[in-house]
């Protein structure tokens, strides 16, 4: 059972455009929602994260939008650059039992010049 | 500050051989995880541990074993390597409460021939 559902699986965006990746979850015990960025040959690394007491968090060109009632959150990359080309994973964690960290299936983003 | 260290980075195994993938972290994290990532795919949880002496199966545990004798180390054992275990393996750790940033190792690329 996929605890965190992520879409799309792949995304192609032109340089300067907006990249949007969406995630949805069911377990209301989740209280931390990070996004990870993974470049080829590397491990995932934390990009930006949000807690459910805010609806939006922005760090530079990266923004998380969070809709608690819909149990959805999304990553927006403004002014997308070729250097943003990577795989992005959403995740959710909280006091949900023994295993408390769940990842989405990943989105491969390609930004074309 | 080493973070999460995995060894080896690359390995080629013959069918039926065994090996141990090493993972160690120096952040005093209680939660540790092993994932496998197949080409173009997301992260699949193999095993996880919530503390020394405590381990549990994830989504794809068959063919693998783990142990957690110390907080720092979480080795992954492959007993009888099969071609289906060709993958990139990532170890990760999170803090005591399992919330907050997950730190990943650089990965081990394993090929079974």
mmCIF file of C-alpha atoms in Angstrom:
data_model
loop_
_atom_site.group_PDB
_atom_site.id
_atom_site.type_symbol
_atom_site.label_atom_id
_atom_site.label_comp_id
_atom_site.label_asym_id
_atom_site.label_seq_id
_atom_site.Cartn_x
_atom_site.Cartn_y
_atom_site.Cartn_z
ATOM 1 C CA UNK A 1 0.000 0.000 0.000
ATOM 2 C CA UNK A 2 1.522 3.258 -1.141
ATOM 3 C CA UNK A 3 1.305 5.674 1.777
ATOM 4 C CA UNK A 4 2.330 8.637 -0.342
ATOM 5 C CA UNK A 5 1.185 8.928 -3.959
ATOM 6 C CA UNK A 6 3.224 11.099 -6.296
ATOM 7 C CA UNK A 7 2.598 12.382 -9.806
ATOM 8 C CA UNK A 8 3.634 12.774 -12.528
ATOM 9 C CA UNK A 9 6.215 10.047 -13.011
ATOM 10 C CA UNK A 10 8.170 12.243 -15.400
ATOM 11 C CA UNK A 11 8.039 15.879 -16.370
ATOM 12 C CA UNK A 12 9.661 17.894 -19.127
ATOM 13 C CA UNK A 13 9.733 21.660 -18.743
ATOM 14 C CA UNK A 14 11.368 24.394 -20.779
ATOM 15 C CA UNK A 15 13.959 26.605 -19.172
ATOM 16 C CA UNK A 16 12.254 29.434 -17.331
ATOM 17 C CA UNK A 17 9.009 27.530 -16.913
ATOM 18 C CA UNK A 18 7.278 26.312 -13.766
ATOM 19 C CA UNK A 19 7.641 22.688 -12.678
ATOM 20 C CA UNK A 20 4.862 21.289 -10.511
ATOM 21 C CA UNK A 21 4.937 17.930 -8.767
ATOM 22 C CA UNK A 22 2.033 16.693 -6.686
ATOM 23 C CA UNK A 23 1.717 14.324 -3.755
ATOM 24 C CA UNK A 24 -1.169 12.990 -1.714
ATOM 25 C CA UNK A 25 -1.339 11.075 1.536
ATOM 26 C CA UNK A 26 -3.972 9.390 3.687
ATOM 27 C CA UNK A 27 -2.528 9.040 7.175
ATOM 28 C CA UNK A 28 -3.416 12.094 9.250
ATOM 29 C CA UNK A 29 -0.666 11.176 11.724
ATOM 30 C CA UNK A 30 1.923 12.501 9.279
ATOM 31 C CA UNK A 31 3.290 15.824 10.469
ATOM 32 C CA UNK A 32 6.390 16.429 8.414
ATOM 33 C CA UNK A 33 6.468 16.628 4.630
ATOM 34 C CA UNK A 34 9.884 16.896 2.993
ATOM 35 C CA UNK A 35 10.953 16.925 -0.625
ATOM 36 C CA UNK A 36 14.178 15.261 -1.680
ATOM 37 C CA UNK A 37 16.251 15.922 -4.770
ATOM 38 C CA UNK A 38 18.398 13.225 -6.324
ATOM 39 C CA UNK A 39 20.994 13.741 -9.021
ATOM 40 C CA UNK A 40 22.267 10.768 -11.054
ATOM 41 C CA UNK A 41 24.768 8.690 -9.114
ATOM 42 C CA UNK A 42 23.973 10.394 -5.811
ATOM 43 C CA UNK A 43 21.784 9.712 -2.832
ATOM 44 C CA UNK A 44 18.649 11.798 -2.277
ATOM 45 C CA UNK A 45 19.189 15.015 -0.332
ATOM 46 C CA UNK A 46 16.698 17.197 1.471
ATOM 47 C CA UNK A 47 15.510 20.109 -0.654
ATOM 48 C CA UNK A 48 12.721 21.723 1.341
ATOM 49 C CA UNK A 49 10.211 20.609 3.958
ATOM 50 C CA UNK A 50 6.977 21.781 5.535
ATOM 51 C CA UNK A 51 4.934 21.053 8.628
ATOM 52 C CA UNK A 52 1.126 21.123 8.460
ATOM 53 C CA UNK A 53 0.721 24.287 10.521
ATOM 54 C CA UNK A 54 1.529 26.395 7.438
ATOM 55 C CA UNK A 55 0.049 26.313 3.946
ATOM 56 C CA UNK A 56 3.115 27.398 2.033
ATOM 57 C CA UNK A 57 6.859 27.510 2.413
ATOM 58 C CA UNK A 58 9.233 29.166 -0.004
ATOM 59 C CA UNK A 59 12.983 28.841 -0.314
ATOM 60 C CA UNK A 60 14.390 30.653 -3.303
ATOM 61 C CA UNK A 61 12.787 29.248 -6.454
ATOM 62 C CA UNK A 62 11.298 26.276 -4.587
ATOM 63 C CA UNK A 63 7.872 26.422 -2.944
ATOM 64 C CA UNK A 64 5.839 23.806 -1.129
ATOM 65 C CA UNK A 65 2.087 24.287 -1.135
ATOM 66 C CA UNK A 66 0.235 22.299 1.519
ATOM 67 C CA UNK A 67 -3.505 21.599 1.673
ATOM 68 C CA UNK A 68 -4.247 19.872 4.967
ATOM 69 C CA UNK A 69 -7.950 19.323 4.343
ATOM 70 C CA UNK A 70 -7.273 17.681 0.968
ATOM 71 C CA UNK A 71 -4.238 15.839 2.312
ATOM 72 C CA UNK A 72 -2.175 17.023 -0.619
ATOM 73 C CA UNK A 73 1.065 18.887 -1.046
ATOM 74 C CA UNK A 74 3.019 20.001 -4.050
ATOM 75 C CA UNK A 75 6.424 21.279 -5.080
ATOM 76 C CA UNK A 76 6.650 24.259 -7.402
ATOM 77 C CA UNK A 77 9.939 25.122 -9.056
ATOM 78 C CA UNK A 78 9.821 28.611 -10.491
ATOM 79 C CA UNK A 79 12.085 29.723 -13.348
ATOM 80 C CA UNK A 80 13.179 26.116 -13.863
ATOM 81 C CA UNK A 81 16.809 25.698 -14.915
ATOM 82 C CA UNK A 82 18.645 22.824 -16.636
ATOM 83 C CA UNK A 83 20.535 22.339 -13.361
ATOM 84 C CA UNK A 84 17.220 21.436 -11.712
ATOM 85 C CA UNK A 85 17.040 18.295 -13.853
ATOM 86 C CA UNK A 86 16.907 15.509 -11.275
ATOM 87 C CA UNK A 87 14.544 13.059 -9.649
ATOM 88 C CA UNK A 88 12.309 14.519 -6.944
ATOM 89 C CA UNK A 89 10.770 12.512 -4.124
ATOM 90 C CA UNK A 90 8.084 13.682 -1.789
ATOM 91 C CA UNK A 91 7.913 12.042 1.619
ATOM 92 C CA UNK A 92 5.869 12.049 4.783
ATOM 93 C CA UNK A 93 6.745 11.147 8.314
ATOM 94 C CA UNK A 94 5.267 11.261 11.778
ATOM 95 C CA UNK A 95 4.415 9.160 14.778
ATOM 96 C CA UNK A 96 2.797 6.451 12.666
ATOM 97 C CA UNK A 97 4.274 3.415 14.297
ATOM 98 C CA UNK A 98 7.503 1.524 13.858
ATOM 99 C CA UNK A 99 8.064 2.633 10.276
ATOM 100 C CA UNK A 100 7.459 6.336 10.181
ATOM 101 C CA UNK A 101 9.055 7.502 6.954
ATOM 102 C CA UNK A 102 7.329 7.030 3.613
ATOM 103 C CA UNK A 103 8.442 8.130 0.154
ATOM 104 C CA UNK A 104 6.555 8.805 -3.034
ATOM 105 C CA UNK A 105 7.579 6.991 -6.201
ATOM 106 C CA UNK A 106 9.605 9.885 -7.589
ATOM 107 C CA UNK A 107 9.340 12.310 -10.506
ATOM 108 C CA UNK A 108 12.068 12.591 -13.079
ATOM 109 C CA UNK A 109 12.293 16.258 -14.081
ATOM 110 C CA UNK A 110 14.041 17.305 -17.270
ATOM 111 C CA UNK A 111 14.478 21.010 -17.960
ATOM 112 C CA UNK A 112 15.335 21.652 -21.583
ATOM 113 C CA UNK A 113 17.287 24.767 -22.581
ATOM 114 C CA UNK B 1 31.103 15.425 9.702
ATOM 115 C CA UNK B 2 30.730 12.118 7.825
ATOM 116 C CA UNK B 3 26.938 11.632 8.042
ATOM 117 C CA UNK B 4 25.947 8.280 6.527
ATOM 118 C CA UNK B 5 28.742 6.227 5.015
ATOM 119 C CA UNK B 6 28.169 3.224 2.787
ATOM 120 C CA UNK B 7 30.726 0.751 1.535
ATOM 121 C CA UNK B 8 31.497 -0.476 -1.019
ATOM 122 C CA UNK B 9 30.459 1.989 -3.736
ATOM 123 C CA UNK B 10 30.457 -0.668 -6.447
ATOM 124 C CA UNK B 11 30.420 -4.451 -6.426
ATOM 125 C CA UNK B 12 29.976 -7.256 -8.928
ATOM 126 C CA UNK B 13 28.775 -10.560 -7.532
ATOM 127 C CA UNK B 14 28.299 -13.921 -9.145
ATOM 128 C CA UNK B 15 24.989 -15.714 -8.739
ATOM 129 C CA UNK B 16 24.906 -17.555 -5.417
ATOM 130 C CA UNK B 17 27.638 -15.506 -3.761
ATOM 131 C CA UNK B 18 27.001 -13.595 -0.582
ATOM 132 C CA UNK B 19 28.077 -10.190 0.606
ATOM 133 C CA UNK B 20 27.426 -7.549 3.228
ATOM 134 C CA UNK B 21 26.741 -3.922 2.428
ATOM 135 C CA UNK B 22 28.037 -1.757 5.223
ATOM 136 C CA UNK B 23 26.300 1.354 6.542
ATOM 137 C CA UNK B 24 27.390 3.505 9.427
ATOM 138 C CA UNK B 25 26.193 6.886 10.701
ATOM 139 C CA UNK B 26 27.771 9.249 13.181
ATOM 140 C CA UNK B 27 24.720 11.375 14.035
ATOM 141 C CA UNK B 28 23.384 9.159 16.839
ATOM 142 C CA UNK B 29 20.217 8.507 14.844
ATOM 143 C CA UNK B 30 17.967 5.759 16.107
ATOM 144 C CA UNK B 31 16.111 5.177 12.855
ATOM 145 C CA UNK B 32 17.952 3.560 9.956
ATOM 146 C CA UNK B 33 16.706 2.271 6.623
ATOM 147 C CA UNK B 34 17.818 0.261 3.620
ATOM 148 C CA UNK B 35 16.321 1.036 0.221
ATOM 149 C CA UNK B 36 16.894 -0.307 -3.225
ATOM 150 C CA UNK B 37 16.437 1.771 -6.329
ATOM 151 C CA UNK B 38 16.091 0.167 -9.736
ATOM 152 C CA UNK B 39 16.738 2.196 -12.904
ATOM 153 C CA UNK B 40 14.116 4.879 -13.359
ATOM 154 C CA UNK B 41 12.242 3.676 -10.311
ATOM 155 C CA UNK B 42 11.577 4.981 -6.851
ATOM 156 C CA UNK B 43 12.898 3.868 -3.502
ATOM 157 C CA UNK B 44 11.711 0.520 -2.198
ATOM 158 C CA UNK B 45 12.171 -0.127 1.502
ATOM 159 C CA UNK B 46 13.979 -3.387 2.249
ATOM 160 C CA UNK B 47 14.436 -3.280 6.028
ATOM 161 C CA UNK B 48 14.394 -0.672 8.723
ATOM 162 C CA UNK B 49 15.442 -0.351 12.332
ATOM 163 C CA UNK B 50 14.125 1.859 15.118
ATOM 164 C CA UNK B 51 17.097 1.273 17.375
ATOM 165 C CA UNK B 52 19.850 -1.108 18.344
ATOM 166 C CA UNK B 53 18.553 -4.664 18.490
ATOM 167 C CA UNK B 54 15.286 -3.854 16.692
ATOM 168 C CA UNK B 55 14.732 -4.477 12.992
ATOM 169 C CA UNK B 56 11.706 -5.061 10.813
ATOM 170 C CA UNK B 57 10.844 -5.910 7.234
ATOM 171 C CA UNK B 58 9.955 -3.314 4.684
ATOM 172 C CA UNK B 59 8.292 -3.712 1.307
ATOM 173 C CA UNK B 60 10.854 -6.005 -0.389
ATOM 174 C CA UNK B 61 12.758 -8.006 2.270
ATOM 175 C CA UNK B 62 13.102 -11.341 0.481
ATOM 176 C CA UNK B 63 16.707 -12.346 -0.133
ATOM 177 C CA UNK B 64 18.094 -9.914 2.438
ATOM 178 C CA UNK B 65 18.902 -9.879 6.133
ATOM 179 C CA UNK B 66 19.922 -7.137 8.521
ATOM 180 C CA UNK B 67 21.252 -6.719 12.005
ATOM 181 C CA UNK B 68 21.576 -3.724 14.305
ATOM 182 C CA UNK B 69 23.946 -4.419 17.139
ATOM 183 C CA UNK B 70 24.914 -0.775 17.625
ATOM 184 C CA UNK B 71 23.258 2.586 17.036
ATOM 185 C CA UNK B 72 25.880 3.451 14.425
ATOM 186 C CA UNK B 73 25.887 0.383 12.174
ATOM 187 C CA UNK B 74 23.184 -1.224 10.064
ATOM 188 C CA UNK B 75 24.654 -3.801 7.662
ATOM 189 C CA UNK B 76 22.607 -5.433 4.911
ATOM 190 C CA UNK B 77 23.373 -9.050 4.067
ATOM 191 C CA UNK B 78 22.712 -10.793 0.754
ATOM 192 C CA UNK B 79 23.023 -14.538 1.275
ATOM 193 C CA UNK B 80 22.499 -16.035 -2.181
ATOM 194 C CA UNK B 81 22.838 -13.310 -4.763
ATOM 195 C CA UNK B 82 20.392 -13.401 -7.668
ATOM 196 C CA UNK B 83 20.244 -11.264 -10.835
ATOM 197 C CA UNK B 84 17.024 -9.701 -9.501
ATOM 198 C CA UNK B 85 19.116 -8.102 -6.764
ATOM 199 C CA UNK B 86 21.040 -6.016 -9.275
ATOM 200 C CA UNK B 87 20.232 -2.527 -8.090
ATOM 201 C CA UNK B 88 21.524 0.551 -6.326
ATOM 202 C CA UNK B 89 21.231 0.304 -2.558
ATOM 203 C CA UNK B 90 20.859 3.304 -0.277
ATOM 204 C CA UNK B 91 21.153 3.444 3.462
ATOM 205 C CA UNK B 92 19.489 6.316 5.325
ATOM 206 C CA UNK B 93 19.018 7.502 8.877
ATOM 207 C CA UNK B 94 16.734 9.898 10.713
ATOM 208 C CA UNK B 95 16.699 11.373 14.188
ATOM 209 C CA UNK B 96 15.434 9.861 17.398
ATOM 210 C CA UNK B 97 11.767 10.660 16.799
ATOM 211 C CA UNK B 98 11.975 9.696 13.152
ATOM 212 C CA UNK B 99 11.014 13.155 12.016
ATOM 213 C CA UNK B 100 13.104 15.709 10.309
ATOM 214 C CA UNK B 101 15.667 15.282 7.601
ATOM 215 C CA UNK B 102 16.625 11.818 6.386
ATOM 216 C CA UNK B 103 20.309 11.550 5.573
ATOM 217 C CA UNK B 104 21.312 9.200 2.783
ATOM 218 C CA UNK B 105 24.552 7.517 1.973
ATOM 219 C CA UNK B 106 26.056 7.744 -1.494
ATOM 220 C CA UNK B 107 24.739 4.365 -2.506
ATOM 221 C CA UNK B 108 26.169 0.971 -3.462
ATOM 222 C CA UNK B 109 25.794 -0.105 -7.073
ATOM 223 C CA UNK B 110 25.508 -3.895 -7.098
ATOM 224 C CA UNK B 111 25.538 -6.054 -10.196
ATOM 225 C CA UNK B 112 24.816 -9.775 -9.979
ATOM 226 C CA UNK B 113 26.025 -11.775 -12.983
#
